Coordinates of C-alpha atoms in Angstrom, one line a residue:
M1 CA -37.5 -21.5 59.4
G2 CA -35.3 -18.9 57.6
K3 CA -32.6 -21.8 57.0
I4 CA -35.4 -24.1 55.6
L5 CA -36.6 -21.3 53.2
Q6 CA -33.1 -20.3 52.2
V7 CA -31.9 -24.0 51.5
G8 CA -35.3 -24.7 49.7
I9 CA -35.0 -21.6 47.5
R10 CA -31.4 -22.3 46.6
V11 CA -31.9 -25.7 45.7
Q12 CA -35.0 -25.2 43.4
V13 CA -33.1 -22.2 41.7
A14 CA -30.0 -24.7 41.0
L15 CA -32.2 -27.6 39.9
A16 CA -34.2 -25.4 37.5
T17 CA -31.3 -23.9 36.1
A18 CA -29.3 -27.0 35.7
L19 CA -32.5 -28.6 33.8
M20 CA -32.7 -25.5 31.7
V21 CA -29.0 -25.6 30.7
V22 CA -28.9 -29.3 30.2
C23 CA -31.7 -29.0 27.8
L24 CA -30.4 -26.0 26.1
A25 CA -26.9 -27.8 25.7
A26 CA -28.5 -30.9 24.3
L27 CA -30.6 -28.9 21.8
M28 CA -27.6 -26.6 20.7
S29 CA -25.4 -29.7 20.4
F30 CA -27.6 -31.3 17.9
V31 CA -28.6 -28.2 15.9
V32 CA -25.1 -26.8 15.8
G33 CA -23.6 -30.2 15.3
K34 CA -25.9 -31.1 12.4
R35 CA -25.6 -27.7 10.5
S36 CA -21.9 -27.4 11.2
G37 CA -21.0 -31.1 10.4
S38 CA -22.9 -30.5 6.9
D39 CA -21.1 -27.6 6.2
L40 CA -17.8 -28.8 7.2
Q41 CA -18.6 -32.0 4.9
N42 CA -19.6 -30.0 2.0
Q43 CA -16.3 -27.9 2.4
I44 CA -14.3 -31.0 2.6
G45 CA -15.9 -32.2 -0.6
L46 CA -15.2 -29.0 -2.4
G47 CA -11.7 -29.3 -1.4
V48 CA -11.3 -32.6 -3.0
S49 CA -13.1 -31.6 -6.1
D50 CA -10.8 -28.5 -6.2
I51 CA -7.8 -30.8 -6.4
A52 CA -9.3 -32.8 -9.2
R53 CA -10.0 -29.5 -11.1
Q54 CA -6.4 -28.2 -10.5
M55 CA -5.0 -31.4 -11.6
A56 CA -7.1 -31.4 -15.0
D57 CA -6.0 -27.9 -15.4
E58 CA -2.3 -28.8 -14.8
L59 CA -2.5 -31.7 -17.3
D60 CA -4.4 -29.6 -20.0
R61 CA -1.9 -26.6 -19.9
T62 CA 1.0 -28.9 -19.8
M63 CA -0.2 -30.6 -23.0
W64 CA -1.1 -27.3 -24.5
T65 CA 2.4 -26.0 -23.9
H66 CA 4.1 -29.0 -25.5
R67 CA 2.0 -28.9 -28.3
G68 CA 2.9 -25.5 -29.1
E69 CA 6.7 -26.4 -28.7
V70 CA 6.5 -29.1 -31.2
S71 CA 4.3 -26.7 -33.4
V72 CA 7.1 -24.1 -33.1
L73 CA 10.0 -26.9 -33.8
S74 CA 8.2 -27.8 -37.0
T75 CA 8.5 -24.4 -38.5
L76 CA 12.5 -24.5 -38.7
S77 CA 13.5 -24.6 -42.3
V78 CA 16.2 -27.3 -41.6
L79 CA 13.4 -29.7 -40.5
R80 CA 11.1 -28.7 -43.2
E81 CA 13.7 -29.3 -46.0
L82 CA 15.1 -32.5 -44.5
Q83 CA 18.5 -31.9 -46.0
D84 CA 20.9 -31.7 -43.2
T85 CA 20.1 -34.6 -41.0
Q86 CA 23.1 -34.0 -38.8
E87 CA 22.0 -30.5 -37.9
I88 CA 18.4 -31.9 -37.3
S89 CA 19.8 -34.4 -35.0
S90 CA 21.7 -31.9 -33.1
I91 CA 18.5 -29.7 -32.6
I92 CA 16.3 -32.4 -31.5
N93 CA 18.9 -34.0 -29.0
R94 CA 19.5 -30.5 -27.6
L95 CA 15.6 -30.2 -27.0
R96 CA 15.6 -33.6 -25.5
R97 CA 18.3 -32.6 -23.0
E98 CA 16.5 -29.2 -22.2
I99 CA 13.1 -30.7 -22.0
P100 CA 13.5 -34.3 -20.6
I101 CA 9.5 -34.8 -20.9
F102 CA 10.4 -35.5 -24.7
T103 CA 11.7 -39.1 -24.2
W104 CA 11.9 -39.6 -27.9
I105 CA 11.8 -37.1 -30.8
G106 CA 12.0 -38.5 -34.4
V107 CA 12.0 -36.8 -37.8
L108 CA 10.3 -39.2 -40.6
D109 CA 10.6 -38.6 -44.2
R110 CA 7.6 -39.0 -46.5
D111 CA 7.7 -42.7 -46.5
G112 CA 7.6 -43.0 -42.9
T113 CA 11.4 -43.8 -42.4
V114 CA 13.1 -42.3 -39.5
V115 CA 16.0 -40.1 -40.7
A116 CA 16.9 -38.5 -37.3
A117 CA 16.1 -39.2 -33.7
T118 CA 17.2 -38.6 -30.2
G119 CA 19.9 -40.9 -29.3
D120 CA 19.7 -42.3 -32.8
L121 CA 16.9 -44.6 -31.4
L122 CA 15.1 -46.1 -34.4
V123 CA 17.2 -44.4 -37.3
G124 CA 16.7 -46.1 -40.4
A125 CA 13.4 -48.0 -39.2
N126 CA 10.2 -47.5 -41.3
I127 CA 7.4 -46.7 -38.7
A128 CA 4.8 -45.7 -41.4
Q129 CA 2.0 -48.0 -39.8
R130 CA 2.5 -46.2 -36.4
P131 CA -0.3 -43.7 -35.7
V132 CA 2.4 -40.7 -35.3
F133 CA 2.9 -41.1 -39.0
Q134 CA -0.6 -42.3 -40.4
Y135 CA -2.3 -39.4 -38.5
G136 CA 0.6 -36.9 -38.4
K137 CA 1.0 -36.7 -42.0
N138 CA -2.7 -35.4 -42.2
G139 CA -2.3 -32.7 -39.8
Q140 CA -1.5 -32.1 -36.0
F141 CA -1.9 -35.2 -34.1
I142 CA -2.1 -35.9 -30.2
G143 CA -2.3 -39.5 -29.3
D144 CA -3.7 -40.7 -26.0
V145 CA -1.6 -42.7 -23.5
H146 CA -0.1 -46.0 -25.0
D147 CA 2.6 -48.4 -24.4
A148 CA 5.9 -48.2 -26.1
K149 CA 5.7 -50.7 -29.0
L150 CA 9.1 -50.2 -30.5
L151 CA 10.9 -48.4 -27.8
A152 CA 9.9 -50.5 -24.7
E153 CA 13.2 -52.1 -24.5
K154 CA 15.2 -48.9 -25.0
F155 CA 14.0 -47.2 -21.6
P156 CA 14.0 -48.6 -18.0
L157 CA 10.6 -49.7 -16.4
Y158 CA 8.6 -47.1 -14.4
N159 CA 7.1 -48.3 -11.0
G160 CA 7.9 -51.9 -12.4
E161 CA 5.9 -51.3 -15.4
P162 CA 6.8 -50.6 -19.1
I163 CA 7.0 -46.9 -20.0
Q164 CA 4.0 -45.2 -21.4
F165 CA 3.7 -42.4 -24.0
V166 CA 1.7 -39.5 -25.2
D167 CA 2.2 -38.6 -28.9
I168 CA 2.4 -35.5 -30.8
A169 CA 3.0 -35.2 -34.3
V170 CA 2.8 -32.6 -37.1
P171 CA 3.5 -32.8 -40.7
L172 CA 6.5 -31.1 -42.5
Y173 CA 6.3 -29.0 -45.6
N174 CA 9.0 -27.5 -47.6
E175 CA 9.0 -23.9 -49.0
D176 CA 7.0 -25.0 -51.9
D177 CA 4.2 -26.3 -49.7
E178 CA 5.2 -30.1 -50.5
F179 CA 5.0 -32.7 -47.9
T180 CA 8.3 -33.9 -46.7
G181 CA 7.7 -36.0 -43.6
V182 CA 6.7 -35.8 -40.1
L183 CA 7.9 -34.5 -36.9
A184 CA 7.0 -37.1 -34.1
T185 CA 7.5 -36.9 -30.4
H186 CA 6.7 -39.2 -27.6
L187 CA 6.0 -37.5 -24.2
S188 CA 6.9 -39.7 -21.4
W189 CA 3.8 -40.4 -19.0
E190 CA 6.0 -40.0 -16.0
W191 CA 5.4 -36.2 -16.1
A192 CA 1.6 -36.9 -15.2
D193 CA 2.7 -38.9 -12.1
T194 CA 5.3 -36.2 -11.2
V195 CA 2.4 -33.7 -11.1
R196 CA 0.3 -36.1 -9.2
K197 CA 3.1 -36.7 -6.5
S198 CA 4.5 -33.0 -6.1
L199 CA 1.6 -30.6 -6.8
F200 CA -1.5 -32.5 -5.5
S201 CA -0.3 -34.5 -2.7
G202 CA -2.7 -32.8 -0.3
Q203 CA -2.4 -30.9 2.8
G204 CA -4.3 -30.5 6.1
I205 CA -7.7 -32.4 5.7
H206 CA -7.0 -33.7 2.2
Q207 CA -3.7 -35.7 3.2
N208 CA -3.5 -39.2 1.9
V209 CA -5.9 -38.7 -1.2
D210 CA -5.4 -40.7 -4.4
I211 CA -5.4 -39.1 -7.7
F212 CA -6.6 -41.0 -10.9
V213 CA -6.3 -39.7 -14.6
V214 CA -9.2 -42.0 -16.4
A215 CA -9.5 -42.4 -20.2
Q216 CA -12.7 -41.7 -22.1
D217 CA -13.6 -45.5 -22.0
G218 CA -13.3 -45.5 -18.2
T219 CA -9.8 -47.2 -18.2
V220 CA -7.5 -45.7 -15.7
L221 CA -4.4 -44.4 -17.2
L222 CA -2.6 -43.0 -14.0
G223 CA -3.4 -44.1 -10.3
A224 CA -1.9 -43.9 -7.0
D225 CA 1.6 -45.6 -6.9
G226 CA 0.2 -47.6 -10.1
G227 CA -2.9 -48.9 -8.4
L228 CA -5.8 -49.8 -10.7
V229 CA -3.8 -48.7 -13.8
G230 CA -5.3 -50.5 -16.7
A231 CA -8.5 -51.3 -14.9
K232 CA -11.9 -49.9 -15.9
L233 CA -14.0 -48.0 -13.5
D234 CA -17.9 -47.6 -13.3
L235 CA -18.7 -44.7 -11.1
D236 CA -21.2 -42.0 -10.7
A237 CA -18.4 -39.7 -10.1
L238 CA -16.9 -40.6 -13.3
G239 CA -20.1 -40.4 -15.3
E240 CA -20.5 -36.8 -14.0
A241 CA -16.9 -36.0 -14.9
Q242 CA -17.5 -37.1 -18.7
R243 CA -20.5 -35.0 -18.8
N244 CA -18.1 -32.0 -18.0
H245 CA -19.4 -31.4 -14.5
I246 CA -17.1 -30.6 -11.5
G247 CA -18.1 -31.6 -7.9
W248 CA -17.9 -34.6 -5.5
K249 CA -19.8 -37.7 -4.4
I250 CA -19.5 -40.4 -1.9
N251 CA -19.0 -43.6 -4.1
T252 CA -18.2 -47.3 -3.4
W253 CA -15.3 -48.3 -5.4
S254 CA -14.3 -51.9 -6.7
D255 CA -12.6 -52.6 -3.3
G256 CA -16.1 -52.4 -1.7
E257 CA -15.0 -49.4 0.5
E258 CA -16.7 -45.9 0.3
Y259 CA -14.7 -43.0 -0.7
L260 CA -15.4 -39.3 -0.8
T261 CA -14.6 -38.8 -4.6
G262 CA -14.0 -35.4 -6.2
Y263 CA -14.2 -35.3 -10.0
A264 CA -13.5 -32.9 -13.0
P265 CA -12.9 -33.0 -16.8
A266 CA -9.6 -32.5 -18.3
D267 CA -11.6 -30.7 -21.3
G268 CA -8.4 -28.8 -22.8
H269 CA -7.1 -25.6 -22.4
L270 CA -7.4 -22.6 -24.9
D271 CA -7.4 -23.9 -28.5
Y272 CA -6.2 -27.4 -27.0
D273 CA -9.4 -29.7 -27.2
G274 CA -7.9 -32.2 -24.6
L275 CA -8.1 -36.0 -24.8
N276 CA -11.4 -36.5 -23.1
W277 CA -9.5 -37.4 -19.8
S278 CA -11.5 -37.3 -16.4
I279 CA -9.6 -36.8 -13.2
L280 CA -10.9 -38.5 -10.1
V281 CA -9.6 -37.7 -6.3
R282 CA -10.6 -40.1 -3.8
Q283 CA -10.0 -40.0 0.1
H284 CA -11.6 -42.8 2.3
V285 CA -14.8 -41.6 3.6
D286 CA -13.6 -42.3 7.4
D287 CA -10.5 -40.0 6.7
A288 CA -12.2 -37.4 4.8
L289 CA -15.1 -36.9 7.4
A290 CA -13.0 -37.6 10.5
P291 CA -13.1 -33.6 11.1
V292 CA -17.0 -33.9 11.0
H293 CA -17.3 -36.6 13.5
Q294 CA -14.8 -35.0 15.7
L295 CA -16.5 -31.9 15.7
R296 CA -19.8 -33.4 16.6
R297 CA -18.0 -35.4 19.4
D298 CA -16.5 -32.0 20.6
I299 CA -20.0 -30.0 20.6
L300 CA -21.5 -33.0 22.5
L301 CA -18.6 -33.2 25.2
W302 CA -18.4 -29.4 25.6
G303 CA -22.3 -29.2 25.9
V304 CA -22.2 -31.9 28.7
V305 CA -19.2 -29.9 30.4
L306 CA -20.9 -26.6 30.2
A307 CA -24.2 -27.8 31.6
A308 CA -22.2 -29.3 34.8
V309 CA -20.4 -26.0 35.1
F310 CA -23.4 -23.9 34.8
S311 CA -25.4 -26.1 37.2
F312 CA -22.7 -25.5 39.8
I313 CA -22.6 -21.7 39.1
S314 CA -26.3 -21.5 39.5
W315 CA -26.4 -23.3 42.7
W316 CA -23.6 -21.0 44.0
A317 CA -25.2 -17.8 42.6
A318 CA -28.6 -19.0 44.3
G319 CA -27.1 -17.9 47.6
F320 CA -26.7 -14.3 46.5
L321 CA -30.4 -14.3 45.9
V322 CA -31.5 -16.2 49.3
G323 CA -29.4 -13.8 51.3
P324 CA -31.2 -10.5 50.7
I325 CA -34.4 -12.3 51.0
G326 CA -33.5 -13.6 54.6
K327 CA -32.0 -10.2 55.5
M328 CA -35.4 -8.6 54.6
A329 CA -37.4 -11.2 56.5
N330 CA -35.5 -10.7 59.5
A331 CA -35.9 -6.9 59.2
I332 CA -39.7 -7.4 59.1
E333 CA -39.7 -9.6 62.2
A334 CA -37.8 -7.0 64.0
M335 CA -40.1 -4.4 63.0
K336 CA -43.1 -6.5 64.2
R337 CA -41.2 -6.8 67.5
G338 CA -40.8 -3.0 67.7
E339 CA -36.8 -3.3 67.7
I340 CA -36.5 -1.0 64.4
D341 CA -38.7 1.6 62.7
K342 CA -37.6 1.4 59.2
L343 CA -36.2 -1.4 56.7
P344 CA -32.5 -0.9 56.1
D345 CA -31.3 -0.7 52.5
V346 CA -30.8 -4.0 51.2
Q347 CA -28.4 -4.9 48.5
G348 CA -29.5 -8.0 47.0
A349 CA -30.9 -9.4 43.4
R350 CA -33.6 -6.8 43.0
E351 CA -31.3 -3.9 42.9
I352 CA -28.5 -5.9 40.9
N353 CA -31.1 -6.8 38.5
I354 CA -32.3 -3.1 38.0
L355 CA -28.8 -2.1 37.6
S356 CA -28.0 -4.8 35.1
R357 CA -31.2 -4.2 33.0
S358 CA -30.3 -0.3 32.9
L359 CA -26.8 -1.2 32.1
Q360 CA -27.8 -3.5 29.5
A361 CA -30.4 -1.4 27.9
L362 CA -27.8 1.6 27.7
L363 CA -25.5 -0.7 26.2
A364 CA -27.7 -2.3 23.9
K365 CA -28.4 1.2 22.6
L366 CA -24.9 2.3 22.2
T367 CA -24.2 -1.1 20.5
E368 CA -26.9 -0.8 18.1
K369 CA -25.8 2.9 17.3
D370 CA -22.3 1.9 16.7
A371 CA -23.2 -1.1 14.6
A372 CA -25.6 1.2 12.5
L373 CA -23.0 3.9 12.1
G374 CA -20.4 1.0 11.2
E375 CA -22.7 -0.4 8.8
M376 CA -23.5 3.0 7.1
Q377 CA -19.7 3.8 6.9
H378 CA -19.2 0.4 5.2
I379 CA -21.9 0.7 2.6
A380 CA -20.5 4.2 1.8
H381 CA -17.1 3.1 1.1
H382 CA -17.7 -0.3 -0.5
D383 CA -19.0 -1.7 -3.7
K384 CA -22.1 -3.8 -3.1
L385 CA -21.3 -6.4 -5.6
T386 CA -17.7 -7.2 -5.1
G387 CA -17.1 -5.8 -1.8
L388 CA -14.2 -3.7 -3.2
G389 CA -13.8 -0.1 -2.4
N390 CA -15.6 2.6 -4.2
R391 CA -14.9 6.0 -5.4
L392 CA -15.4 7.5 -1.9
A393 CA -12.9 4.9 -0.5
L394 CA -10.6 5.6 -3.1
D395 CA -10.6 9.5 -2.5
V396 CA -10.0 8.7 1.3
Y397 CA -7.1 6.3 0.6
F398 CA -5.5 8.8 -1.7
E399 CA -5.1 11.3 1.1
H400 CA -3.3 9.0 3.5
A401 CA -1.3 7.0 0.9
I402 CA 0.3 10.4 -0.6
A403 CA 1.1 11.7 2.8
R404 CA 2.7 8.4 3.7
A405 CA 4.6 8.3 0.4
D406 CA 5.7 11.8 0.8
R407 CA 7.1 10.9 4.6
K408 CA 9.0 7.7 3.3
K409 CA 10.1 9.2 0.0
G410 CA 8.3 6.5 -1.7
E411 CA 6.2 6.1 -4.7
L412 CA 2.5 5.2 -5.5
A413 CA 1.5 3.0 -8.4
V414 CA -2.2 3.6 -9.8
L415 CA -3.1 0.9 -12.1
M416 CA -6.4 1.4 -14.1
L417 CA -8.1 -2.2 -15.0
D418 CA -10.6 -3.0 -17.5
L419 CA -11.8 -6.3 -18.5
D420 CA -11.5 -7.0 -22.5
D421 CA -14.8 -8.3 -24.0
F422 CA -16.7 -8.6 -20.9
K423 CA -20.2 -7.6 -22.4
P424 CA -20.2 -11.0 -24.3
I425 CA -20.3 -12.8 -21.2
N426 CA -23.5 -11.1 -20.1
D427 CA -24.8 -11.4 -23.3
R428 CA -24.2 -15.1 -23.6
F429 CA -24.6 -16.3 -20.0
G430 CA -26.5 -13.7 -18.4
H431 CA -25.9 -10.8 -15.8
A432 CA -25.8 -13.2 -13.1
A433 CA -22.8 -14.9 -14.5
G434 CA -21.3 -11.6 -15.2
D435 CA -21.7 -10.9 -11.5
D436 CA -20.1 -14.2 -10.7
V437 CA -17.1 -13.3 -13.0
L438 CA -16.7 -9.7 -11.4
R439 CA -16.7 -11.1 -7.9
E440 CA -14.1 -13.6 -8.8
V441 CA -12.0 -11.0 -10.4
A442 CA -12.2 -9.0 -7.0
K443 CA -11.0 -12.1 -5.3
R444 CA -8.1 -12.6 -7.6
L445 CA -7.1 -8.9 -7.3
R446 CA -7.2 -9.1 -3.6
R447 CA -4.8 -12.0 -3.8
C448 CA -2.4 -9.9 -5.9
V449 CA -2.1 -7.0 -3.5
R450 CA -0.6 -6.5 0.0
G451 CA -2.7 -5.5 3.1
G452 CA -2.1 -1.6 2.9
D453 CA -3.0 -1.4 -0.9
L454 CA -6.5 -0.6 -2.2
V455 CA -8.5 -2.3 -4.9
A456 CA -11.6 -0.1 -5.7
R457 CA -14.4 -0.7 -8.4
L458 CA -15.5 2.5 -10.3
G459 CA -18.3 1.1 -12.1
G460 CA -19.1 -1.8 -14.6
D461 CA -16.0 -3.9 -15.2
E462 CA -13.6 -1.0 -14.5
M463 CA -11.5 -1.1 -11.4
V464 CA -8.5 0.7 -10.0
L465 CA -5.4 -0.5 -7.9
V466 CA -3.2 2.0 -5.8
C467 CA -0.4 0.4 -3.9
N468 CA 2.9 1.7 -2.2
V469 CA 6.0 0.8 -4.0
E470 CA 9.7 1.5 -3.5
Q471 CA 12.1 3.7 -5.4
D472 CA 11.9 1.6 -8.5
G473 CA 8.2 2.1 -8.9
A474 CA 8.0 1.4 -12.6
A475 CA 9.7 -2.1 -12.3
E476 CA 7.3 -3.0 -9.3
A477 CA 4.3 -1.8 -11.0
T478 CA 4.9 -3.7 -14.1
M479 CA 5.9 -6.8 -12.1
L480 CA 2.4 -6.5 -10.2
A481 CA 0.5 -5.9 -13.7
E482 CA 2.1 -9.1 -15.1
R483 CA 0.9 -11.0 -11.9
I484 CA -2.6 -9.7 -12.3
L485 CA -2.9 -10.7 -15.9
H486 CA -1.7 -14.1 -15.1
E487 CA -4.3 -14.5 -12.3
I488 CA -7.1 -13.1 -14.7
L489 CA -5.9 -15.6 -17.5
M490 CA -7.0 -18.7 -15.3
P491 CA -10.5 -19.8 -16.3
F492 CA -13.5 -18.8 -14.3
I493 CA -16.3 -21.4 -13.5
T494 CA -19.6 -19.9 -13.4
G495 CA -23.0 -21.9 -13.4
G496 CA -20.9 -24.9 -14.5
N497 CA -19.6 -22.9 -17.5
R498 CA -15.9 -22.3 -18.0
V499 CA -15.4 -18.6 -18.8
S500 CA -12.0 -17.3 -20.1
I501 CA -11.4 -13.3 -19.9
N502 CA -8.5 -11.1 -20.5
M503 CA -7.7 -7.6 -18.7
S504 CA -6.1 -4.4 -20.1
I505 CA -4.0 -2.4 -17.5
G506 CA -2.8 1.3 -17.7
I507 CA -0.2 2.5 -15.1
S508 CA 0.8 5.9 -13.8
L509 CA 3.1 6.7 -11.0
Y510 CA 3.1 9.3 -8.0
P511 CA 4.8 11.7 -8.0
G512 CA 6.6 11.1 -11.4
H513 CA 3.4 11.4 -13.6
S514 CA 1.5 13.7 -11.2
Q515 CA 1.1 14.6 -7.7
Q516 CA -2.7 15.1 -8.0
P517 CA -4.9 11.9 -7.7
D518 CA -7.5 13.0 -10.4
Q519 CA -4.5 13.6 -12.8
L520 CA -3.1 10.3 -11.8
L521 CA -6.2 8.5 -12.6
E522 CA -6.5 10.2 -16.0
N523 CA -2.9 9.4 -17.0
A524 CA -3.7 5.7 -15.9
D525 CA -6.8 5.9 -18.1
S526 CA -4.9 7.1 -21.1
A527 CA -2.3 4.3 -20.8
L528 CA -5.3 2.0 -20.5
Y529 CA -6.7 3.0 -23.9
V530 CA -3.3 2.9 -25.4
A531 CA -3.1 -1.0 -24.0
K532 CA -6.6 -1.6 -25.5
A533 CA -5.4 -0.3 -28.7
R534 CA -2.4 -2.5 -28.8
G535 CA -4.4 -5.6 -28.7
K536 CA -5.6 -5.9 -25.0
N537 CA -4.5 -8.7 -22.4
G538 CA -1.6 -6.2 -21.6
Y539 CA -0.5 -3.3 -19.7
V540 CA 1.1 0.1 -20.7
L541 CA 3.0 2.4 -18.5
Y542 CA 2.0 6.1 -18.9
S543 CA 4.4 8.4 -20.8
D544 CA 3.9 12.4 -21.4
D545 CA 3.4 11.7 -25.0
M546 CA 0.1 9.8 -24.4
A547 CA -1.5 13.2 -23.0
Q548 CA -1.3 14.7 -26.6
Q549 CA -3.8 11.9 -27.9
E550 CA -7.2 13.4 -28.6
I551 CA -9.1 10.2 -30.0
K552 CA -9.4 7.3 -27.9
P553 CA -10.3 3.6 -29.0
S554 CA -13.2 1.9 -27.7
R555 CA -13.1 -0.3 -24.6
A556 CA -15.2 -3.0 -25.8

């Protein structure tokens, strides 16, 4: 009878547990798989759109840079006067050798005749009807991608196709402000393909992506290994990019296949307005979402495996529940027969459960207390908006950092940071956009420092960075300041708006400028005011004469 009872309970417990685990595993597989798959798909899409944005930024910055180079070249007096063609030829040929992206550079007189050119190509030819002269004589001109009309036979094919150019031209004026000619340049379009191949080839889940540069009318200017070049696209993603949106979509392309398509506009850089290009980055939907499908399969598989494992464990564990019950039943029968006068101590499920519940309750209380203390400590030491340290964290860090610097005979660099013209962002786009910018600034600052350094927010847009440096602390601190300025110079995207902002930095060193934390901060603050006064977007290393300044300029 006891064996039948034992087997019956054991089987019932095992079956009940197995059924519960199977149902729970199925439910978790569905919920977690759906939620995780959706999050992962969005993450992959954002990664593709980020590649498009980076490609657009790289193209715009490159065009902005070379436009500036042409403008600077046009200020040389020898070019403006057009007297010494031999010297002009030497200058432009040297520039061509140093910067090969300038495939052809020519200097045209006021009638459109080429008087000097790289490699002497087209010297003596009149190209007054070409856009570089027609538009260049009226002001700075940047022409879109086009075939080489006059130079096609002078240069080798690229990817089996004739070479293409982007034009930059500026007018030339002598010292009497008289128009003397045009400085015309052809930039080989190969550089854009080089950017596509080398900088944005894709890694990890973004391997095998195709990157396209599309003109304003939808014509493909640059494609994957020449694919679709010259064709016109009609895609939702392209329309979004032309409306200055950044994001991703799943679109059906001209080959009938679905691709996860990231998009971004190439809308210029600083004072360069761009050529209204759009950047599309596509990855076949099966390749792009393969991790999503694999995740769902893995969750389902692990759910089934865990259900089988827990079913076996529950069947095995049921024996420990039945054993004490059988022992108690035998003891009761023995008492009935008068063989014993008291029940023996039985170690079984009840006692184990009581102990388990007690320990669990105690552990839960201790865990709650530790979690609460940890949360309170985190709140006390961190800025709520940016997650950076606050003034309290800065004071604590100074104690340990100064002691460590003294032990290692090293130095500390204190960088006082303040955003230039931050208030107009709040006024124009709202405080939510300003908060987004502050959070992004915090992320970029974290990327600039090492693990043992501290970035803290003192309030508003004022932050401070404390880092350990070697013996040549001034050199390391200024290099860090330059890296920070470079990071902050990159545009911010908030609410679909591109925001540019600069930063001023003041630097002081421990122990050279002071051995007291408060004085170090004050010295760095004095250097920051000097940086602001010098035109902002720069850094200044503290010097003793700054302490004599009584009137400090505004930080606005």
